[in-house]
Amino acid sequence: QEMRAEISPPSVWGYPDRLRGTFEGFFALGPNRLPMQVVAAVIFDGPRVMLTRRGPGRAHAGYWEFPGGKVEAGESPQSALVREIHEERALEIKVTELLAVAQDGAIQLSAYRAEVVSGTPELRDHDRLEWMLPTQLALMPMPALDHQVRVSL
């Protein structure tokens, strides 16, 4: 006879909403599931780095992040990053080296160094864009995965 323990969802344990996705993602990731692959561009302009702030009504509203998005089926991480930055920022970028890989539950984020080839940044899914020195990034509230990337810079 097999004994199984029932695990309550994180909300029952009283974790704040800002952490809920982290724990739910962890429990949703079964033994045969791979984490969802997402990519981020650490876009440099000289010594400064581009950050964008998530707009109201979205998960992590008011948090700052490196631009990027999901890797679609059959897409390389670099191709996904070029596509996402074109769709979200109207920029053409050149992706160079892998800077960091961060994982939090069911999401794995690969962050690549990039530079703008052409275009002027637009805000489509975010409400603010700033160019900051790496030392300024520590002052900005960030989702957990972006924070892990920031720490590795």
PDB file of C-alpha atoms in Angstrom:
ATOM      1  CA  GLN A   1       0.000   0.000   0.000  1.00  0.00           C
ATOM      2  CA  GLU A   2       1.468   3.298  -1.149  1.00  0.00           C
ATOM      3  CA  MET A   3       1.433   6.356   1.109  1.00  0.00           C
ATOM      4  CA  ARG A   4       1.194   9.767  -0.515  1.00  0.00           C
ATOM      5  CA  ALA A   5       1.342  13.153   1.126  1.00  0.00           C
ATOM      6  CA  GLU A   6      -0.954  15.861  -0.153  1.00  0.00           C
ATOM      7  CA  ILE A   7       0.821  19.170  -0.653  1.00  0.00           C
ATOM      8  CA  SER A   8      -1.271  22.283  -0.262  1.00  0.00           C
ATOM      9  CA  PRO A   9      -0.918  25.015  -2.861  1.00  0.00           C
ATOM     10  CA  PRO A  10       1.382  27.879  -1.844  1.00  0.00           C
ATOM     11  CA  SER A  11      -1.509  30.299  -1.267  1.00  0.00           C
ATOM     12  CA  VAL A  12      -2.629  28.133   1.654  1.00  0.00           C
ATOM     13  CA  TRP A  13       0.818  28.504   3.212  1.00  0.00           C
ATOM     14  CA  GLY A  14       0.420  32.277   3.278  1.00  0.00           C
ATOM     15  CA  TYR A  15       3.155  33.306   0.851  1.00  0.00           C
ATOM     16  CA  PRO A  16       2.693  36.799  -0.568  1.00  0.00           C
ATOM     17  CA  ASP A  17       1.276  37.138  -4.091  1.00  0.00           C
ATOM     18  CA  ARG A  18       4.641  38.299  -5.449  1.00  0.00           C
ATOM     19  CA  LEU A  19       6.135  34.891  -4.604  1.00  0.00           C
ATOM     20  CA  ARG A  20       3.171  32.755  -5.578  1.00  0.00           C
ATOM     21  CA  GLY A  21       4.247  32.193  -9.208  1.00  0.00           C
ATOM     22  CA  THR A  22       7.656  31.003  -8.039  1.00  0.00           C
ATOM     23  CA  PHE A  23       6.251  28.241  -5.853  1.00  0.00           C
ATOM     24  CA  GLU A  24       3.390  27.273  -8.148  1.00  0.00           C
ATOM     25  CA  GLY A  25       5.913  26.986 -10.972  1.00  0.00           C
ATOM     26  CA  PHE A  26       8.075  24.745  -8.827  1.00  0.00           C
ATOM     27  CA  PHE A  27       5.201  22.397  -8.016  1.00  0.00           C
ATOM     28  CA  ALA A  28       3.874  22.453 -11.599  1.00  0.00           C
ATOM     29  CA  LEU A  29       7.212  21.222 -12.920  1.00  0.00           C
ATOM     30  CA  GLY A  30       6.804  17.456 -12.837  1.00  0.00           C
ATOM     31  CA  PRO A  31       9.596  14.903 -13.228  1.00  0.00           C
ATOM     32  CA  ASN A  32       9.126  14.669 -17.016  1.00  0.00           C
ATOM     33  CA  ARG A  33       8.550  18.353 -17.817  1.00  0.00           C
ATOM     34  CA  LEU A  34      11.207  20.732 -18.993  1.00  0.00           C
ATOM     35  CA  PRO A  35      11.130  24.350 -17.821  1.00  0.00           C
ATOM     36  CA  MET A  36       9.638  26.958 -20.156  1.00  0.00           C
ATOM     37  CA  GLN A  37      12.471  28.657 -22.045  1.00  0.00           C
ATOM     38  CA  VAL A  38      12.534  32.455 -22.015  1.00  0.00           C
ATOM     39  CA  VAL A  39      15.239  34.851 -23.163  1.00  0.00           C
ATOM     40  CA  ALA A  40      16.317  38.340 -22.195  1.00  0.00           C
ATOM     41  CA  ALA A  41      18.556  40.870 -23.887  1.00  0.00           C
ATOM     42  CA  VAL A  42      21.057  42.801 -21.822  1.00  0.00           C
ATOM     43  CA  ILE A  43      21.307  45.601 -24.370  1.00  0.00           C
ATOM     44  CA  PHE A  44      24.306  47.842 -23.906  1.00  0.00           C
ATOM     45  CA  ASP A  45      24.710  51.399 -25.168  1.00  0.00           C
ATOM     46  CA  GLY A  46      28.260  52.193 -24.109  1.00  0.00           C
ATOM     47  CA  PRO A  47      28.355  51.531 -20.347  1.00  0.00           C
ATOM     48  CA  ARG A  48      24.566  51.754 -19.931  1.00  0.00           C
ATOM     49  CA  VAL A  49      22.021  48.916 -20.024  1.00  0.00           C
ATOM     50  CA  MET A  50      18.380  49.042 -21.189  1.00  0.00           C
ATOM     51  CA  LEU A  51      15.664  48.252 -18.654  1.00  0.00           C
ATOM     52  CA  THR A  52      11.908  48.414 -19.168  1.00  0.00           C
ATOM     53  CA  ARG A  53       9.134  48.676 -16.574  1.00  0.00           C
ATOM     54  CA  ARG A  54       6.074  46.424 -16.751  1.00  0.00           C
ATOM     55  CA  GLY A  55       2.882  48.429 -17.082  1.00  0.00           C
ATOM     56  CA  PRO A  56      -0.225  48.391 -14.870  1.00  0.00           C
ATOM     57  CA  GLY A  57      -2.524  45.395 -15.074  1.00  0.00           C
ATOM     58  CA  ARG A  58       0.262  42.908 -15.877  1.00  0.00           C
ATOM     59  CA  ALA A  59       2.037  40.370 -13.700  1.00  0.00           C
ATOM     60  CA  HIS A  60       4.914  42.104 -11.896  1.00  0.00           C
ATOM     61  CA  ALA A  61       3.472  45.547 -12.738  1.00  0.00           C
ATOM     62  CA  GLY A  62       5.938  48.266 -11.764  1.00  0.00           C
ATOM     63  CA  TYR A  63       8.908  45.885 -11.819  1.00  0.00           C
ATOM     64  CA  TRP A  64      11.880  46.535 -14.089  1.00  0.00           C
ATOM     65  CA  GLU A  65      13.206  43.852 -16.414  1.00  0.00           C
ATOM     66  CA  PHE A  66      15.537  43.146 -19.264  1.00  0.00           C
ATOM     67  CA  PRO A  67      13.499  43.005 -22.499  1.00  0.00           C
ATOM     68  CA  GLY A  68      12.781  39.606 -24.027  1.00  0.00           C
ATOM     69  CA  GLY A  69      10.192  36.851 -24.107  1.00  0.00           C
ATOM     70  CA  LYS A  70       9.350  33.203 -24.744  1.00  0.00           C
ATOM     71  CA  VAL A  71      11.253  30.911 -27.089  1.00  0.00           C
ATOM     72  CA  GLU A  72       8.760  29.406 -29.556  1.00  0.00           C
ATOM     73  CA  ALA A  73       8.913  25.785 -30.746  1.00  0.00           C
ATOM     74  CA  GLY A  74      11.667  25.283 -33.337  1.00  0.00           C
ATOM     75  CA  GLU A  75      13.302  28.631 -32.538  1.00  0.00           C
ATOM     76  CA  SER A  76      16.833  29.122 -31.239  1.00  0.00           C
ATOM     77  CA  PRO A  77      17.175  31.340 -28.144  1.00  0.00           C
ATOM     78  CA  GLN A  78      19.074  33.932 -30.194  1.00  0.00           C
ATOM     79  CA  SER A  79      16.399  34.001 -32.927  1.00  0.00           C
ATOM     80  CA  ALA A  80      13.671  34.309 -30.305  1.00  0.00           C
ATOM     81  CA  LEU A  81      15.476  37.255 -28.773  1.00  0.00           C
ATOM     82  CA  VAL A  82      15.850  39.053 -32.105  1.00  0.00           C
ATOM     83  CA  ARG A  83      12.125  38.462 -32.813  1.00  0.00           C
ATOM     84  CA  GLU A  84      10.938  39.548 -29.359  1.00  0.00           C
ATOM     85  CA  ILE A  85      12.998  42.755 -29.335  1.00  0.00           C
ATOM     86  CA  HIS A  86      11.747  43.621 -32.814  1.00  0.00           C
ATOM     87  CA  GLU A  87       8.110  42.980 -31.775  1.00  0.00           C
ATOM     88  CA  GLU A  88       8.282  44.708 -28.380  1.00  0.00           C
ATOM     89  CA  ARG A  89      10.837  47.492 -28.925  1.00  0.00           C
ATOM     90  CA  ALA A  90      10.914  47.999 -32.745  1.00  0.00           C
ATOM     91  CA  LEU A  91      14.675  47.462 -32.616  1.00  0.00           C
ATOM     92  CA  GLU A  92      17.025  45.338 -34.677  1.00  0.00           C
ATOM     93  CA  ILE A  93      19.674  43.867 -32.406  1.00  0.00           C
ATOM     94  CA  LYS A  94      22.836  41.847 -32.702  1.00  0.00           C
ATOM     95  CA  VAL A  95      22.990  39.062 -30.092  1.00  0.00           C
ATOM     96  CA  THR A  96      26.488  38.180 -28.948  1.00  0.00           C
ATOM     97  CA  GLU A  97      27.400  36.136 -25.870  1.00  0.00           C
ATOM     98  CA  LEU A  98      25.386  34.251 -23.280  1.00  0.00           C
ATOM     99  CA  LEU A  99      25.769  36.163 -20.006  1.00  0.00           C
ATOM    100  CA  ALA A 100      23.678  34.196 -17.523  1.00  0.00           C
ATOM    101  CA  VAL A 101      21.145  31.419 -17.106  1.00  0.00           C
ATOM    102  CA  ALA A 102      18.648  31.707 -14.249  1.00  0.00           C
ATOM    103  CA  GLN A 103      15.907  29.304 -13.248  1.00  0.00           C
ATOM    104  CA  ASP A 104      12.969  29.760 -10.929  1.00  0.00           C
ATOM    105  CA  GLY A 105      10.499  26.892 -10.782  1.00  0.00           C
ATOM    106  CA  ALA A 106       9.100  26.111 -14.220  1.00  0.00           C
ATOM    107  CA  ILE A 107      10.882  28.977 -16.038  1.00  0.00           C
ATOM    108  CA  GLN A 108      14.473  29.106 -17.274  1.00  0.00           C
ATOM    109  CA  LEU A 109      15.799  32.477 -18.437  1.00  0.00           C
ATOM    110  CA  SER A 110      18.845  32.755 -20.692  1.00  0.00           C
ATOM    111  CA  ALA A 111      20.241  36.302 -20.839  1.00  0.00           C
ATOM    112  CA  TYR A 112      22.380  37.383 -23.788  1.00  0.00           C
ATOM    113  CA  ARG A 113      24.498  40.449 -24.354  1.00  0.00           C
ATOM    114  CA  ALA A 114      23.140  42.463 -27.280  1.00  0.00           C
ATOM    115  CA  GLU A 115      23.577  45.765 -29.034  1.00  0.00           C
ATOM    116  CA  VAL A 116      21.214  47.857 -31.121  1.00  0.00           C
ATOM    117  CA  VAL A 117      21.890  47.668 -34.863  1.00  0.00           C
ATOM    118  CA  SER A 118      19.045  49.970 -35.933  1.00  0.00           C
ATOM    119  CA  GLY A 119      15.800  51.555 -34.781  1.00  0.00           C
ATOM    120  CA  THR A 120      14.503  53.775 -32.025  1.00  0.00           C
ATOM    121  CA  PRO A 121      13.116  51.997 -28.950  1.00  0.00           C
ATOM    122  CA  GLU A 122       9.329  51.966 -28.609  1.00  0.00           C
ATOM    123  CA  LEU A 123       7.180  50.969 -25.653  1.00  0.00           C
ATOM    124  CA  ARG A 124       4.489  48.464 -26.587  1.00  0.00           C
ATOM    125  CA  ASP A 125       4.035  46.207 -23.538  1.00  0.00           C
ATOM    126  CA  HIS A 126       5.795  48.381 -20.965  1.00  0.00           C
ATOM    127  CA  ASP A 127       5.238  51.879 -19.643  1.00  0.00           C
ATOM    128  CA  ARG A 128       8.808  53.082 -19.226  1.00  0.00           C
ATOM    129  CA  LEU A 129      12.290  52.508 -20.649  1.00  0.00           C
ATOM    130  CA  GLU A 130      15.548  53.667 -19.070  1.00  0.00           C
ATOM    131  CA  TRP A 131      19.248  53.335 -19.875  1.00  0.00           C
ATOM    132  CA  MET A 132      21.101  52.725 -16.607  1.00  0.00           C
ATOM    133  CA  LEU A 133      24.608  52.062 -15.417  1.00  0.00           C
ATOM    134  CA  PRO A 134      25.025  48.531 -14.051  1.00  0.00           C
ATOM    135  CA  THR A 135      25.576  50.000 -10.568  1.00  0.00           C
ATOM    136  CA  GLN A 136      22.105  51.624 -10.716  1.00  0.00           C
ATOM    137  CA  LEU A 137      20.315  48.333 -11.448  1.00  0.00           C
ATOM    138  CA  ALA A 138      20.440  47.283  -7.795  1.00  0.00           C
ATOM    139  CA  LEU A 139      18.076  50.156  -6.943  1.00  0.00           C
ATOM    140  CA  MET A 140      15.316  48.882  -9.239  1.00  0.00           C
ATOM    141  CA  PRO A 141      12.645  46.355  -8.156  1.00  0.00           C
ATOM    142  CA  MET A 142      12.950  43.321 -10.456  1.00  0.00           C
ATOM    143  CA  PRO A 143      11.283  39.926 -10.885  1.00  0.00           C
ATOM    144  CA  ALA A 144      13.368  37.095  -9.399  1.00  0.00           C
ATOM    145  CA  LEU A 145      14.893  35.881 -12.675  1.00  0.00           C
ATOM    146  CA  ASP A 146      15.926  39.366 -13.814  1.00  0.00           C
ATOM    147  CA  HIS A 147      17.409  39.933 -10.369  1.00  0.00           C
ATOM    148  CA  GLN A 148      19.509  36.778 -10.783  1.00  0.00           C
ATOM    149  CA  VAL A 149      20.753  38.090 -14.133  1.00  0.00           C
ATOM    150  CA  ARG A 150      21.555  41.501 -12.640  1.00  0.00           C
ATOM    151  CA  VAL A 151      23.599  39.926  -9.859  1.00  0.00           C
ATOM    152  CA  SER A 152      25.660  38.005 -12.439  1.00  0.00           C
ATOM    153  CA  LEU A 153      26.593  41.114 -14.461  1.00  0.00           C
TER     154      LEU A 153
END
